[in-house]
XYZ file of C-alpha atoms in Angstrom:
333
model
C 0.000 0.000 0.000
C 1.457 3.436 -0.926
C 1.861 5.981 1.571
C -0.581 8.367 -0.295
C -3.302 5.447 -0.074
C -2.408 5.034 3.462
C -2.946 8.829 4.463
C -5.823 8.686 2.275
C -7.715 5.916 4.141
C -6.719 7.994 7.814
C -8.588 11.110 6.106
C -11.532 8.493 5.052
C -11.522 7.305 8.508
C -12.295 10.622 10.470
C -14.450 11.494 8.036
C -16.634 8.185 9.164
C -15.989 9.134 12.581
C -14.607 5.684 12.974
C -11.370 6.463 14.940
C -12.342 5.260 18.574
C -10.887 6.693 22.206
C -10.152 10.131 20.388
C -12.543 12.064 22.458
C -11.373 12.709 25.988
C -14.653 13.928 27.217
C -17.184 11.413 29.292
C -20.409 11.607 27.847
C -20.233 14.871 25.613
C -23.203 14.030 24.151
C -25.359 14.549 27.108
C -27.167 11.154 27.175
C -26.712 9.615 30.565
C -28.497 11.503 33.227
C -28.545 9.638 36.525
C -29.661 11.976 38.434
C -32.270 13.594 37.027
C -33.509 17.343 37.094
C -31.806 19.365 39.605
C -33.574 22.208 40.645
C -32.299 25.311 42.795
C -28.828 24.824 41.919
C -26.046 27.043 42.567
C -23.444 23.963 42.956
C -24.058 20.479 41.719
C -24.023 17.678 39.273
C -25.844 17.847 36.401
C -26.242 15.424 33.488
C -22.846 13.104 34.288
C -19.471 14.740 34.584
C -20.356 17.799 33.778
C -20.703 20.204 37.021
C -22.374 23.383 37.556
C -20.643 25.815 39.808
C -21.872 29.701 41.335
C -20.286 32.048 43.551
C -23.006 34.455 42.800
C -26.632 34.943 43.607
C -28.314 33.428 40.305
C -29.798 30.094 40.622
C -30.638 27.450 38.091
C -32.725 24.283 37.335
C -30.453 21.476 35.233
C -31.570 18.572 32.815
C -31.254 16.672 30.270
C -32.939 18.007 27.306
C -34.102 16.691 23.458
C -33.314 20.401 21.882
C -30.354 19.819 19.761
C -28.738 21.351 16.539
C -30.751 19.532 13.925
C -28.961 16.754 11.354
C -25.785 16.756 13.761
C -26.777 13.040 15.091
C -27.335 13.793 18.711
C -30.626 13.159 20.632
C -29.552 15.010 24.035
C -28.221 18.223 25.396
C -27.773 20.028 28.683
C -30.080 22.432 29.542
C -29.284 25.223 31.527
C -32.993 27.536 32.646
C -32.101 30.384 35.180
C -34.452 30.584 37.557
C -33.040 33.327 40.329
C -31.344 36.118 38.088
C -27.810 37.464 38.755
C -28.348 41.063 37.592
C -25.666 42.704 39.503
C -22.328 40.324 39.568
C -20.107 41.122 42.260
C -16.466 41.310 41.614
C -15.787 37.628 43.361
C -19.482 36.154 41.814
C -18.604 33.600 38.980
C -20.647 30.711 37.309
C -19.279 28.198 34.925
C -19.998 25.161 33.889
C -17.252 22.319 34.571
C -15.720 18.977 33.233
C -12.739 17.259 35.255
C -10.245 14.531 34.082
C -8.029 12.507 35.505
C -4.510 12.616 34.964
C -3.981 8.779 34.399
C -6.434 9.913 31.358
C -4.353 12.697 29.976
C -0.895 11.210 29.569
C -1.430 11.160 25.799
C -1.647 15.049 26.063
C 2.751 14.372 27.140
C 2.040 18.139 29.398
C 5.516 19.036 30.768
C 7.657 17.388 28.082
C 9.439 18.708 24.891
C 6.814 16.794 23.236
C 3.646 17.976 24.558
C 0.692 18.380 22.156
C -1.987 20.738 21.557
C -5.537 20.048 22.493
C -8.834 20.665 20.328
C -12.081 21.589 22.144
C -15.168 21.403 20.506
C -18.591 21.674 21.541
C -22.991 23.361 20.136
C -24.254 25.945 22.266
C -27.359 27.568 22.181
C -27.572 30.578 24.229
C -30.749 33.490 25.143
C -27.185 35.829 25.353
C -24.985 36.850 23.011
C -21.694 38.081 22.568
C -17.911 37.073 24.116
C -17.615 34.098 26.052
C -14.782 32.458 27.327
C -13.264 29.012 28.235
C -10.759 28.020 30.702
C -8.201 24.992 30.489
C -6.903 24.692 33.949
C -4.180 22.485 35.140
C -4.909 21.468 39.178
C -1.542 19.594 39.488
C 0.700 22.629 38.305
C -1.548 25.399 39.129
C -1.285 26.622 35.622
C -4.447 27.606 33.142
C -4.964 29.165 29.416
C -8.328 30.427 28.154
C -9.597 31.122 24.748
C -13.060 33.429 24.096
C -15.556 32.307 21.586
C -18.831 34.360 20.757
C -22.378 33.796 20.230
C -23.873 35.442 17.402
C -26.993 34.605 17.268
C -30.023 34.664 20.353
C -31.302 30.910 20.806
C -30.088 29.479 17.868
C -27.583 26.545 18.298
C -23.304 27.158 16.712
C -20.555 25.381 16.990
C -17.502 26.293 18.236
C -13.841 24.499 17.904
C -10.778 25.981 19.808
C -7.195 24.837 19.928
C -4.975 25.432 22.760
C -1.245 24.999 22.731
C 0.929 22.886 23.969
C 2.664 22.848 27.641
C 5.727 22.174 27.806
C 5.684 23.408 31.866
C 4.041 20.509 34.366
C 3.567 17.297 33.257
C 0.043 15.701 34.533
C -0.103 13.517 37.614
C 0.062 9.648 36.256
C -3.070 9.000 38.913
C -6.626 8.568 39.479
C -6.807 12.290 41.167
C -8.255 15.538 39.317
C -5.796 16.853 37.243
C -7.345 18.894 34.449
C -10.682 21.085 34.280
C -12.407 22.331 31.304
C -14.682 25.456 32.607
C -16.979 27.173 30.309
C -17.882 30.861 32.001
C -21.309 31.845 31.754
C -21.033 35.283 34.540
C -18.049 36.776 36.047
C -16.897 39.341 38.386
C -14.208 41.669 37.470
C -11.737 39.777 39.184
C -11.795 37.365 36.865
C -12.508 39.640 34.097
C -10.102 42.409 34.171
C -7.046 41.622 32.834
C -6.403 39.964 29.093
C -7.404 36.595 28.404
C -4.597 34.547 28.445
C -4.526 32.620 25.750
C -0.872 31.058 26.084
C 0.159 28.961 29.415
C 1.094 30.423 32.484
C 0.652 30.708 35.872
C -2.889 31.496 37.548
C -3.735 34.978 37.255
C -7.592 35.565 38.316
C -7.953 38.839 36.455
C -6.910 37.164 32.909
C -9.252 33.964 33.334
C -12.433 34.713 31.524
C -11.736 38.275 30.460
C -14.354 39.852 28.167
C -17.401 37.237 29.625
C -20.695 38.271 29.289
C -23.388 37.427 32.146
C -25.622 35.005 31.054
C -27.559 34.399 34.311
C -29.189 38.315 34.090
C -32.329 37.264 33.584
C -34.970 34.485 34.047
C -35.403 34.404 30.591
C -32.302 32.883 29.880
C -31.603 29.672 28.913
C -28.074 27.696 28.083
C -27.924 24.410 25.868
C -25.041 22.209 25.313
C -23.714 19.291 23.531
C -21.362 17.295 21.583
C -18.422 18.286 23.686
C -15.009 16.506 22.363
C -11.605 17.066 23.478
C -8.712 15.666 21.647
C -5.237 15.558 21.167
C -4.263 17.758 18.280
C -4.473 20.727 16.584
C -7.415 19.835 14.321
C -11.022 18.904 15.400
C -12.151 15.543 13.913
C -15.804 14.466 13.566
C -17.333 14.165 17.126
C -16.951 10.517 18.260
C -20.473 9.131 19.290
C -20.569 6.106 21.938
C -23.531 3.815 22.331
C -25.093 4.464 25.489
C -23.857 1.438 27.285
C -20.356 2.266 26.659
C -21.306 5.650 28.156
C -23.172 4.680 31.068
C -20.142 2.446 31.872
C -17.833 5.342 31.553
C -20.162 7.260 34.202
C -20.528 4.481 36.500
C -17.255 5.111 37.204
C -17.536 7.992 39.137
C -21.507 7.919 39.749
C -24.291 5.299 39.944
C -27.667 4.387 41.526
C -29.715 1.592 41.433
C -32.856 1.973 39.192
C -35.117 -1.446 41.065
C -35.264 -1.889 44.976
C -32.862 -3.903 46.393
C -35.587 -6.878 48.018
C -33.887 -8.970 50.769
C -35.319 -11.794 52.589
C -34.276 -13.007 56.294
C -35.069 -15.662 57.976
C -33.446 -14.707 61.714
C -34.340 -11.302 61.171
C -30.895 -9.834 61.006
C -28.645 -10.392 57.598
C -25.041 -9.311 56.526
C -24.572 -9.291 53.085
C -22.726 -7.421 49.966
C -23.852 -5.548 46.789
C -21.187 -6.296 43.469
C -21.208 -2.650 41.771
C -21.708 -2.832 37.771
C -18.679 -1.007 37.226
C -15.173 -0.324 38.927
C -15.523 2.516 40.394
C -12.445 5.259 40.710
C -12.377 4.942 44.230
C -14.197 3.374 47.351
C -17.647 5.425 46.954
C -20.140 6.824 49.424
C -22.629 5.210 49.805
C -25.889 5.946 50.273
C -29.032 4.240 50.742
C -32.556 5.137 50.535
C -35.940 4.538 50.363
C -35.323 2.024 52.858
C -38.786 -0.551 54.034
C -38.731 -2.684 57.099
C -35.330 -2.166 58.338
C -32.633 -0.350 60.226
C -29.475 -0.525 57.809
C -25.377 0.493 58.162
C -23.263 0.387 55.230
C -20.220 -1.486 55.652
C -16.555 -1.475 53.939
C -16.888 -0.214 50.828
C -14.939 -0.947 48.134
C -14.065 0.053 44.522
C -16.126 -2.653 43.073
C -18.683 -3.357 45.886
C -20.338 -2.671 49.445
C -21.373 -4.461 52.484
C -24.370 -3.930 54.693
C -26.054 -5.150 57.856
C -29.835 -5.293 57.894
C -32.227 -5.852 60.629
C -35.481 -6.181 59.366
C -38.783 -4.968 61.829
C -41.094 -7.118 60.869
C -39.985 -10.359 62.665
C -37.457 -13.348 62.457
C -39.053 -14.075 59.269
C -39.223 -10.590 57.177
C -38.339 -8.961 54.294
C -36.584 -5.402 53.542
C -35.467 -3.145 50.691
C -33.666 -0.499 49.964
C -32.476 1.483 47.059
C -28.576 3.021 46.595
C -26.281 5.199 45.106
C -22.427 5.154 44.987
C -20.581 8.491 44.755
C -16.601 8.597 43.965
C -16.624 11.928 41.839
C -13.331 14.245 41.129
């Protein structure tokens, strides 16, 4: 095969979208939500992995949501409704919306070597507010960050947007199952993270160049944010976004999140039981866990594990009784 066939079946390749593990990002597409719609939120999960965080006074409710650009192949998006209005952002207030890796996941990126690589962020957004927005790459384990600002043109109408950062050649990523790398989209800012230039090389934190330019989407209840087909890659160019069945995301979520959807049903027969729930996934470290819901009995989690939990039940109905419970598991960044 010729080299000029070979390059020409890569090229034929993205274009299918048939390149696996390119996209960094846990369910960009927005299709698992296990928990639901969150309502009054200021901080919290929303659909999986991505986080909404507020230092201000504007409040939200989260879900997932079947507005999406049309003919782009996705079903799902994030929906962002404001619900308490931030019309006067102090100078500390911020809001953004937030993705976090870990840096066992990111050693492809080779950060803090002479052969680090550029990433490429893309991602739809559909916004009630226009003009300059901004997003932040920020490095936990060095303390280091770059942004890049991006701009809605157009009131409620979805647009894509693909940025590429450079390369770091400063701090390499923790090799570990710890946060090492956040992607944060502003949405409202104070002036101290506003006032300065954006900083659109690597360096060292500096608040007032962070988001620079950011407009404040959360000043009115008439606002609304939508999101989807987030990919991050390795590379300066942005290749067709890489969709995932939704087992293979669910799995990916499970890691870091997951709740039982049936009641667990025990029976006992001398009215007190000890006995162990096997988790669907491996989870990125021993969860919380928490159980609800729970029917005829007084329960304490015990010894949890990565890939499973213990429990002791007493069940008040007799010798001869029955309980259940459901659960959920939490071992997020």
């Amino acid at each position: 095969m010729t080299k000029a066939r070979q390059l020409a079946d890569l090229g034929n390749a993205y274009d299918d979208g048939a390149l696996s593990n390119r996209n960094l990002i846990i369910n960009g597409a927005m299709t698992v939500n296990q928990r639901g719609q969150q309502t009054s939120v200021n901080n919290g999960y929303t659909v999986d992995r991505f986080f909404m965080r507020s230092g201000g006074s504007a409040r939200f409710t989260t879900d997932k949501s079947s507005d999406v650009p049309s003919g782009e192949g996705f079903g799902s998006s994030l929906h962002i409704n404001v619900t308490t209005a931030d019309t006067s952002v102090g100078t500390n207030d911020f809001g953004l919306l937030r993705h976090i890796f870990e840096g066992q996941d990111l050693q492809s990126v080779s950060k803090g070597s002479s052969n680090a690589k550029p990433v490429t962020l893309q991602f739809w957004i559909k916004s009630t507010v226009t003009g300059t927005y901004a997003v932040e790459l920020y490095d936990e384990d060095n303390t280091r960050q770059v942004s890049q600002n991006y701009t809605v043109s157009a009131a409620n109408t979805w647009e894509k947007k693909t940025l590429t950062f450079p390369a770091d050649t400063v701090g390499a990523f923790d090799n570990d199952n710890n946060d090492s790398l956040y992607i944060q989209w502003g949405l409202s800012m104070g002036t101290n993270f506003t006032s300065g230039t954006i900083s659109t090389t690597w360096g060292s934190l500096t608040n007032a160049n962070r988001f620079s330019g950011q407009v404040n989407a959360f000043s009115s209840t008439s606002n609304n944010i939508y999101i989807t087909g987030v990919q991050l890659e390795v590379g300066d160019t942005a290749t067709p976004f890489e969709h995932r069945s939704y087992g293979d995301e669910l799995a990916k979520c499970q890691r870091y999140y997951l709740e039982s959807r049936l009641p667990h049903l025990i029976a006992v027969s001398n009215g007190e039981n000890d006995s162990s729930t096997v988790l669907p996934s491996t989870m990125r470290t021993a969860p919380t866990v928490t159980l609800s819901s729970i029917v005829n009995a007084s329960l304490t989690v015990q010894t949890p594990t990565v890939n499973s939990f213990g429990w002791n039940g007493t069940a008040n109905n007799g010798a001869h009784g029955n309980y259940s419970f459901y659960f959920s598991c939490d071992s997020e960044l």
